[in-house]
Amino acid sequence: MKIAALDIGGTSIKSGIWNGHNMEETGEIATNAKNGGPYVIQRAIEILRSYSGFEAIGISTAGQVDSQKGIIRYANENIPNYTGMPIRQILEETFGVPIAVENDVNAAAMGEAHFGAGKNHPDFLCLTYGTGVGGAIVINKKIYSGSMFSAGEFGAITVHPEDIRDHDPFSGCYEQYASATALVKKAKAYDERLENGRIIFSRLTEESVKKIVDDWIDEIVYGLTTVIHIFNPSCIVLGGGVMAQPYILQQVQQKTSKRTMSSFHNVELKTAELGNHAGMLGAAWLALQKGSLHAR
């Protein structure tokens, strides 16, 4: 069994073949997303044509996705003219195999559910901290999508109502304060040289830099305690490159425990395990189900 998998992001398109156990023949090229949605899909087709013998295709992609129809419901300006793109129809007509299309965070959560940090948990939440804050809800090893395929938008939780501005629907919201972007913004306001997470954490021994990081961790905890009290999960998987820092997980665990009621202390906070392959593995798994194939 061979399933071709793509992870389409605003910066790059990752690709590979899932053989039922591992990803192989992996590659990565620039998306050139500013050229627009039709260009991006043509680029995806070219990548898929470089592989052979696959029985299904799994697509993990940026944007809100109608996973039943395989259509992009909404995409922001990072990929112009991507909204409404009928990905499944285009790829089915081109390759004649079963196609699964899913939002990138949901696909990554499916990867973690079956192969990574969530494999021992039938139900868990997944939050990723990067440019924004993405989220996914996994129930009985399946994505809970909501009525319009938009459930799990944890980045839109209001955490600072005093900062709400009527013209900005994301003002005062979680991702404005807890994303990796928010950390870098605060750090650069203090010192322009603190332009990425690697540099910031290399200077963690400096008290002023440590305070910026600790204040940012507090923002992460505000959102986590909210979703913990709503969902009472057994596990939350934390993704995003910045979460690889041991100091962050340690502090998040300690502070979250202090801010949640004792009856919610059973939740296990774990870092994601699959890295850049999470979305592809999740998309491949969904394609496996879509095609009623069997891993072998």
mmCIF file of C-alpha atoms in Angstrom:
data_model
loop_
_atom_site.group_PDB
_atom_site.id
_atom_site.type_symbol
_atom_site.label_atom_id
_atom_site.label_comp_id
_atom_site.label_asym_id
_atom_site.label_seq_id
_atom_site.Cartn_x
_atom_site.Cartn_y
_atom_site.Cartn_z
ATOM 1 C CA MET A 1 0.000 0.000 0.000
ATOM 2 C CA LYS A 2 1.247 3.454 -0.932
ATOM 3 C CA ILE A 3 -0.511 6.720 -0.116
ATOM 4 C CA ALA A 4 0.790 10.047 -1.415
ATOM 5 C CA ALA A 5 0.581 12.829 1.169
ATOM 6 C CA LEU A 6 0.993 16.594 0.856
ATOM 7 C CA ASP A 7 1.076 19.266 3.548
ATOM 8 C CA ILE A 8 0.289 22.590 1.868
ATOM 9 C CA GLY A 9 1.318 25.624 3.887
ATOM 10 C CA GLY A 10 1.787 29.270 3.098
ATOM 11 C CA THR A 11 5.573 28.880 2.997
ATOM 12 C CA SER A 12 6.221 25.350 1.761
ATOM 13 C CA ILE A 13 4.598 22.188 0.437
ATOM 14 C CA LYS A 14 5.867 19.046 2.117
ATOM 15 C CA SER A 15 5.341 15.733 0.368
ATOM 16 C CA GLY A 16 5.989 12.040 0.719
ATOM 17 C CA ILE A 17 4.719 8.504 0.391
ATOM 18 C CA TRP A 18 3.269 6.653 3.358
ATOM 19 C CA ASN A 19 3.944 2.923 3.115
ATOM 20 C CA GLY A 20 1.633 1.969 5.959
ATOM 21 C CA HIS A 21 4.339 2.405 8.574
ATOM 22 C CA ASN A 22 6.608 5.330 7.692
ATOM 23 C CA MET A 23 6.913 8.335 5.427
ATOM 24 C CA GLU A 24 9.405 7.836 2.603
ATOM 25 C CA GLU A 25 10.501 9.728 -0.511
ATOM 26 C CA THR A 26 9.872 12.934 1.416
ATOM 27 C CA GLY A 27 10.512 16.359 -0.061
ATOM 28 C CA GLU A 28 9.778 20.037 0.445
ATOM 29 C CA ILE A 29 9.484 22.932 -2.000
ATOM 30 C CA ALA A 30 8.437 26.568 -1.729
ATOM 31 C CA THR A 31 4.701 27.147 -2.081
ATOM 32 C CA ASN A 32 5.076 30.559 -3.750
ATOM 33 C CA ALA A 33 1.642 31.148 -2.264
ATOM 34 C CA LYS A 34 1.373 34.760 -3.401
ATOM 35 C CA ASN A 35 0.830 33.421 -6.934
ATOM 36 C CA GLY A 36 -2.608 32.287 -5.753
ATOM 37 C CA GLY A 37 -4.654 29.172 -5.133
ATOM 38 C CA PRO A 38 -4.825 27.842 -8.724
ATOM 39 C CA TYR A 39 -1.035 28.064 -8.982
ATOM 40 C CA VAL A 40 -0.597 26.260 -5.645
ATOM 41 C CA ILE A 41 -2.860 23.386 -6.727
ATOM 42 C CA GLN A 42 -1.027 23.062 -10.038
ATOM 43 C CA ARG A 43 2.204 22.903 -8.051
ATOM 44 C CA ALA A 44 0.671 20.167 -5.898
ATOM 45 C CA ILE A 45 -0.310 18.199 -9.012
ATOM 46 C CA GLU A 46 3.233 18.423 -10.347
ATOM 47 C CA ILE A 47 4.588 17.066 -7.062
ATOM 48 C CA LEU A 48 2.106 14.191 -7.063
ATOM 49 C CA ARG A 49 3.021 13.306 -10.651
ATOM 50 C CA SER A 50 6.616 12.840 -9.500
ATOM 51 C CA TYR A 51 5.423 9.835 -7.455
ATOM 52 C CA SER A 52 4.049 6.589 -8.842
ATOM 53 C CA GLY A 53 1.970 3.635 -7.753
ATOM 54 C CA PHE A 54 0.002 5.339 -4.981
ATOM 55 C CA GLU A 55 -3.527 4.134 -4.215
ATOM 56 C CA ALA A 56 -4.876 7.274 -2.539
ATOM 57 C CA ILE A 57 -3.925 10.871 -1.770
ATOM 58 C CA GLY A 58 -4.081 12.695 1.568
ATOM 59 C CA ILE A 59 -3.967 16.494 1.626
ATOM 60 C CA SER A 60 -3.229 18.566 4.719
ATOM 61 C CA THR A 61 -3.719 22.240 3.944
ATOM 62 C CA ALA A 62 -3.892 25.707 5.390
ATOM 63 C CA GLY A 63 -7.364 27.246 5.527
ATOM 64 C CA GLN A 64 -10.781 26.181 6.753
ATOM 65 C CA VAL A 65 -11.703 22.941 5.012
ATOM 66 C CA ASP A 66 -15.005 21.246 4.286
ATOM 67 C CA SER A 67 -13.537 17.790 4.753
ATOM 68 C CA GLN A 68 -16.668 16.060 3.447
ATOM 69 C CA LYS A 69 -16.534 17.818 0.073
ATOM 70 C CA GLY A 70 -12.795 18.460 0.017
ATOM 71 C CA ILE A 71 -13.263 22.193 -0.558
ATOM 72 C CA ILE A 72 -11.452 25.172 0.987
ATOM 73 C CA ARG A 73 -14.201 27.055 2.808
ATOM 74 C CA TYR A 74 -12.009 30.017 3.665
ATOM 75 C CA ALA A 75 -8.358 31.016 3.308
ATOM 76 C CA ASN A 76 -6.781 34.321 4.224
ATOM 77 C CA GLU A 77 -4.551 36.524 2.102
ATOM 78 C CA ASN A 78 -1.550 34.233 2.658
ATOM 79 C CA ILE A 79 -2.888 32.176 -0.289
ATOM 80 C CA PRO A 80 -4.966 34.506 -2.501
ATOM 81 C CA ASN A 81 -7.908 33.028 -4.432
ATOM 82 C CA TYR A 82 -7.754 29.789 -2.437
ATOM 83 C CA THR A 83 -11.213 30.159 -0.875
ATOM 84 C CA GLY A 84 -13.669 27.871 -2.670
ATOM 85 C CA MET A 85 -10.948 25.706 -4.226
ATOM 86 C CA PRO A 86 -12.466 22.217 -4.921
ATOM 87 C CA ILE A 87 -9.264 20.297 -4.182
ATOM 88 C CA ARG A 88 -10.801 16.843 -3.966
ATOM 89 C CA GLN A 89 -12.654 17.164 -7.267
ATOM 90 C CA ILE A 90 -9.558 18.448 -9.090
ATOM 91 C CA LEU A 91 -7.308 15.691 -7.791
ATOM 92 C CA GLU A 92 -9.872 12.929 -8.308
ATOM 93 C CA GLU A 93 -10.287 13.982 -11.937
ATOM 94 C CA THR A 94 -6.514 14.147 -12.381
ATOM 95 C CA PHE A 95 -5.424 10.935 -10.625
ATOM 96 C CA GLY A 96 -8.543 8.770 -10.299
ATOM 97 C CA VAL A 97 -7.849 7.669 -6.715
ATOM 98 C CA PRO A 98 -9.585 8.380 -3.376
ATOM 99 C CA ILE A 99 -8.732 11.812 -1.952
ATOM 100 C CA ALA A 100 -8.917 13.059 1.645
ATOM 101 C CA VAL A 101 -8.562 16.794 2.335
ATOM 102 C CA GLU A 102 -8.269 18.227 5.839
ATOM 103 C CA ASN A 103 -7.200 21.412 7.601
ATOM 104 C CA ASP A 104 -3.514 21.291 8.545
ATOM 105 C CA VAL A 105 -3.979 21.419 12.328
ATOM 106 C CA ASN A 106 -6.695 18.764 12.194
ATOM 107 C CA ALA A 107 -4.483 16.592 9.997
ATOM 108 C CA ALA A 108 -1.557 17.010 12.400
ATOM 109 C CA ALA A 109 -3.848 16.053 15.285
ATOM 110 C CA MET A 110 -4.839 12.895 13.403
ATOM 111 C CA GLY A 111 -1.169 12.104 12.921
ATOM 112 C CA GLU A 112 -0.523 12.523 16.638
ATOM 113 C CA ALA A 113 -3.685 10.526 17.436
ATOM 114 C CA HIS A 114 -2.568 7.433 15.548
ATOM 115 C CA PHE A 115 1.227 7.631 15.528
ATOM 116 C CA GLY A 116 2.389 10.199 18.073
ATOM 117 C CA ALA A 117 1.708 11.865 21.412
ATOM 118 C CA GLY A 118 -2.033 11.088 21.374
ATOM 119 C CA LYS A 119 -1.888 7.426 20.409
ATOM 120 C CA ASN A 120 -2.791 6.253 23.936
ATOM 121 C CA HIS A 121 -5.658 8.742 24.260
ATOM 122 C CA PRO A 122 -8.951 8.236 22.380
ATOM 123 C CA ASP A 123 -9.921 11.830 23.244
ATOM 124 C CA PHE A 124 -7.597 14.826 23.463
ATOM 125 C CA LEU A 125 -7.108 18.431 22.424
ATOM 126 C CA CYS A 126 -4.319 19.690 20.202
ATOM 127 C CA LEU A 127 -3.049 23.280 20.235
ATOM 128 C CA THR A 128 -0.251 24.546 18.024
ATOM 129 C CA TYR A 129 1.700 27.730 18.732
ATOM 130 C CA GLY A 130 3.242 29.373 15.686
ATOM 131 C CA THR A 131 2.204 32.340 13.558
ATOM 132 C CA GLY A 132 -1.142 32.049 15.320
ATOM 133 C CA VAL A 133 -2.685 29.481 17.664
ATOM 134 C CA GLY A 134 -4.314 26.546 15.912
ATOM 135 C CA GLY A 135 -6.508 23.936 17.535
ATOM 136 C CA ALA A 136 -8.152 20.582 17.029
ATOM 137 C CA ILE A 137 -10.596 18.481 19.028
ATOM 138 C CA VAL A 138 -10.170 14.711 18.844
ATOM 139 C CA ILE A 139 -13.014 12.507 20.102
ATOM 140 C CA ASN A 140 -12.807 8.733 19.776
ATOM 141 C CA LYS A 141 -9.798 9.132 17.464
ATOM 142 C CA LYS A 142 -11.781 11.337 15.071
ATOM 143 C CA ILE A 143 -11.820 15.092 14.478
ATOM 144 C CA TYR A 144 -14.804 16.948 15.888
ATOM 145 C CA SER A 145 -15.419 19.515 13.136
ATOM 146 C CA GLY A 146 -18.466 21.397 14.411
ATOM 147 C CA SER A 147 -21.437 22.435 12.278
ATOM 148 C CA MET A 148 -19.321 24.393 9.757
ATOM 149 C CA PHE A 149 -15.981 22.551 9.949
ATOM 150 C CA SER A 150 -14.490 25.272 12.159
ATOM 151 C CA ALA A 151 -14.443 23.734 15.649
ATOM 152 C CA GLY A 152 -11.245 24.072 17.630
ATOM 153 C CA GLU A 153 -10.490 27.725 16.830
ATOM 154 C CA PHE A 154 -8.891 28.131 20.244
ATOM 155 C CA GLY A 155 -6.861 31.080 18.988
ATOM 156 C CA ALA A 156 -10.106 33.096 18.934
ATOM 157 C CA ILE A 157 -10.816 32.691 22.664
ATOM 158 C CA THR A 158 -11.134 36.145 24.232
ATOM 159 C CA VAL A 159 -8.531 36.491 26.972
ATOM 160 C CA HIS A 160 -8.140 40.289 27.079
ATOM 161 C CA PRO A 161 -11.569 41.901 26.564
ATOM 162 C CA GLU A 162 -10.083 45.296 27.458
ATOM 163 C CA ASP A 163 -8.189 45.188 24.150
ATOM 164 C CA ILE A 164 -11.194 44.443 21.917
ATOM 165 C CA ARG A 165 -11.584 46.777 18.923
ATOM 166 C CA ASP A 166 -14.823 46.624 16.955
ATOM 167 C CA HIS A 167 -13.109 46.519 13.549
ATOM 168 C CA ASP A 168 -10.801 43.617 14.472
ATOM 169 C CA PRO A 169 -12.504 40.272 15.282
ATOM 170 C CA PHE A 170 -9.234 38.849 16.659
ATOM 171 C CA SER A 171 -8.442 41.762 18.952
ATOM 172 C CA GLY A 172 -8.206 40.651 22.583
ATOM 173 C CA CYS A 173 -7.966 37.023 21.452
ATOM 174 C CA TYR A 174 -5.651 34.260 22.616
ATOM 175 C CA GLU A 175 -3.406 34.048 19.566
ATOM 176 C CA GLN A 176 -2.588 37.750 19.810
ATOM 177 C CA TYR A 177 -0.788 37.045 23.098
ATOM 178 C CA ALA A 178 0.139 33.344 23.194
ATOM 179 C CA SER A 179 1.442 32.657 19.681
ATOM 180 C CA ALA A 180 5.130 32.413 18.875
ATOM 181 C CA THR A 181 4.601 35.564 16.810
ATOM 182 C CA ALA A 182 3.416 37.384 19.941
ATOM 183 C CA LEU A 183 6.523 36.278 21.863
ATOM 184 C CA VAL A 184 8.876 37.540 19.147
ATOM 185 C CA LYS A 185 6.963 40.826 18.887
ATOM 186 C CA LYS A 186 7.353 41.493 22.613
ATOM 187 C CA ALA A 187 10.984 40.433 22.616
ATOM 188 C CA LYS A 188 11.866 42.641 19.636
ATOM 189 C CA ALA A 189 10.207 45.620 21.323
ATOM 190 C CA TYR A 190 12.775 45.138 24.092
ATOM 191 C CA ASP A 191 15.754 44.318 21.836
ATOM 192 C CA GLU A 192 15.613 44.275 18.023
ATOM 193 C CA ARG A 193 18.174 41.461 17.976
ATOM 194 C CA LEU A 194 15.641 39.074 19.570
ATOM 195 C CA GLU A 195 14.138 38.256 16.202
ATOM 196 C CA ASN A 196 13.297 34.555 16.622
ATOM 197 C CA GLY A 197 12.703 31.904 19.262
ATOM 198 C CA ARG A 198 16.172 30.407 18.990
ATOM 199 C CA ILE A 199 17.834 33.714 19.867
ATOM 200 C CA ILE A 200 15.305 34.480 22.595
ATOM 201 C CA PHE A 201 15.865 31.173 24.392
ATOM 202 C CA SER A 202 19.630 31.430 24.037
ATOM 203 C CA ARG A 203 19.393 34.526 26.264
ATOM 204 C CA LEU A 204 17.022 33.069 28.827
ATOM 205 C CA THR A 205 19.613 33.559 31.588
ATOM 206 C CA GLU A 206 19.101 37.324 31.259
ATOM 207 C CA GLU A 207 16.485 38.355 33.796
ATOM 208 C CA SER A 208 14.730 40.829 31.489
ATOM 209 C CA VAL A 209 14.458 38.280 28.660
ATOM 210 C CA LYS A 210 13.303 35.586 31.069
ATOM 211 C CA LYS A 211 10.518 37.880 32.286
ATOM 212 C CA ILE A 212 9.306 38.403 28.697
ATOM 213 C CA VAL A 213 9.216 34.613 28.215
ATOM 214 C CA ASP A 214 7.527 34.006 31.579
ATOM 215 C CA ASP A 215 4.847 36.607 30.844
ATOM 216 C CA TRP A 216 4.244 34.911 27.479
ATOM 217 C CA ILE A 217 3.953 31.518 29.197
ATOM 218 C CA ASP A 218 1.303 33.052 31.483
ATOM 219 C CA GLU A 219 -0.663 33.954 28.345
ATOM 220 C CA ILE A 220 -0.423 30.335 27.134
ATOM 221 C CA VAL A 221 -1.732 29.142 30.492
ATOM 222 C CA TYR A 222 -4.739 31.512 30.423
ATOM 223 C CA GLY A 223 -6.058 29.797 27.296
ATOM 224 C CA LEU A 224 -5.163 26.289 28.421
ATOM 225 C CA THR A 225 -6.991 26.614 31.732
ATOM 226 C CA THR A 226 -10.071 27.783 29.832
ATOM 227 C CA VAL A 227 -10.182 24.781 27.497
ATOM 228 C CA ILE A 228 -9.327 22.392 30.346
ATOM 229 C CA HIS A 229 -12.333 23.566 32.336
ATOM 230 C CA ILE A 230 -14.589 23.341 29.260
ATOM 231 C CA PHE A 231 -13.499 19.931 27.917
ATOM 232 C CA ASN A 232 -12.019 18.157 30.968
ATOM 233 C CA PRO A 233 -9.579 16.330 28.663
ATOM 234 C CA SER A 234 -7.228 13.545 29.725
ATOM 235 C CA CYS A 235 -4.538 14.950 27.422
ATOM 236 C CA ILE A 236 -3.563 18.114 25.577
ATOM 237 C CA VAL A 237 -0.923 17.864 22.851
ATOM 238 C CA LEU A 238 1.077 21.065 22.397
ATOM 239 C CA GLY A 239 2.601 21.634 18.951
ATOM 240 C CA GLY A 240 4.748 24.218 17.221
ATOM 241 C CA GLY A 241 8.518 24.457 17.089
ATOM 242 C CA VAL A 242 8.706 26.692 20.137
ATOM 243 C CA MET A 243 7.186 23.926 22.262
ATOM 244 C CA ALA A 244 10.366 21.881 21.870
ATOM 245 C CA GLN A 245 11.904 24.080 24.570
ATOM 246 C CA PRO A 246 11.879 22.004 27.832
ATOM 247 C CA TYR A 247 11.544 25.158 29.945
ATOM 248 C CA ILE A 248 8.221 26.020 28.328
ATOM 249 C CA LEU A 249 6.575 22.645 28.954
ATOM 250 C CA GLN A 250 7.837 22.568 32.537
ATOM 251 C CA GLN A 251 6.485 26.034 33.303
ATOM 252 C CA VAL A 252 3.207 25.458 31.470
ATOM 253 C CA GLN A 253 2.615 22.262 33.448
ATOM 254 C CA GLN A 254 3.344 23.916 36.779
ATOM 255 C CA LYS A 255 1.331 27.064 36.157
ATOM 256 C CA THR A 256 -1.624 25.257 34.597
ATOM 257 C CA SER A 257 -1.862 22.966 37.621
ATOM 258 C CA LYS A 258 -1.976 25.992 39.920
ATOM 259 C CA ARG A 259 -4.739 27.690 37.913
ATOM 260 C CA THR A 260 -7.078 24.719 37.435
ATOM 261 C CA MET A 261 -9.447 23.271 39.993
ATOM 262 C CA SER A 262 -8.184 20.105 41.686
ATOM 263 C CA SER A 263 -10.751 17.922 39.923
ATOM 264 C CA PHE A 264 -9.068 18.839 36.603
ATOM 265 C CA HIS A 265 -5.515 17.969 37.608
ATOM 266 C CA ASN A 266 -5.595 14.656 35.725
ATOM 267 C CA VAL A 267 -4.884 16.322 32.379
ATOM 268 C CA GLU A 268 -1.575 15.325 30.785
ATOM 269 C CA LEU A 269 0.210 18.056 28.844
ATOM 270 C CA LYS A 270 2.497 16.641 26.167
ATOM 271 C CA THR A 271 4.566 18.055 23.344
ATOM 272 C CA ALA A 272 3.787 16.824 19.845
ATOM 273 C CA GLU A 273 6.082 14.029 18.681
ATOM 274 C CA LEU A 274 5.865 13.916 14.879
ATOM 275 C CA GLY A 275 7.358 17.262 13.897
ATOM 276 C CA ASN A 276 7.095 18.203 10.227
ATOM 277 C CA HIS A 277 5.593 14.828 9.302
ATOM 278 C CA ALA A 278 2.488 15.155 11.511
ATOM 279 C CA GLY A 279 0.238 16.707 8.872
ATOM 280 C CA MET A 280 1.291 14.273 6.156
ATOM 281 C CA LEU A 281 0.849 11.257 8.417
ATOM 282 C CA GLY A 282 -2.588 12.443 9.488
ATOM 283 C CA ALA A 283 -3.636 13.144 5.898
ATOM 284 C CA ALA A 284 -2.383 9.716 4.831
ATOM 285 C CA TRP A 285 -4.376 8.069 7.623
ATOM 286 C CA LEU A 286 -7.524 9.908 6.544
ATOM 287 C CA ALA A 287 -6.930 8.852 2.937
ATOM 288 C CA LEU A 288 -6.572 5.267 4.143
ATOM 289 C CA GLN A 289 -10.050 5.484 5.664
ATOM 290 C CA LYS A 290 -11.438 7.319 2.642
ATOM 291 C CA GLY A 291 -10.300 4.609 0.282
ATOM 292 C CA SER A 292 -11.239 1.767 2.655
ATOM 293 C CA LEU A 293 -7.693 0.527 2.212
ATOM 294 C CA HIS A 294 -5.772 -1.619 4.657
ATOM 295 C CA ALA A 295 -2.319 -0.960 5.994
ATOM 296 C CA ARG A 296 0.024 -3.822 5.245
#
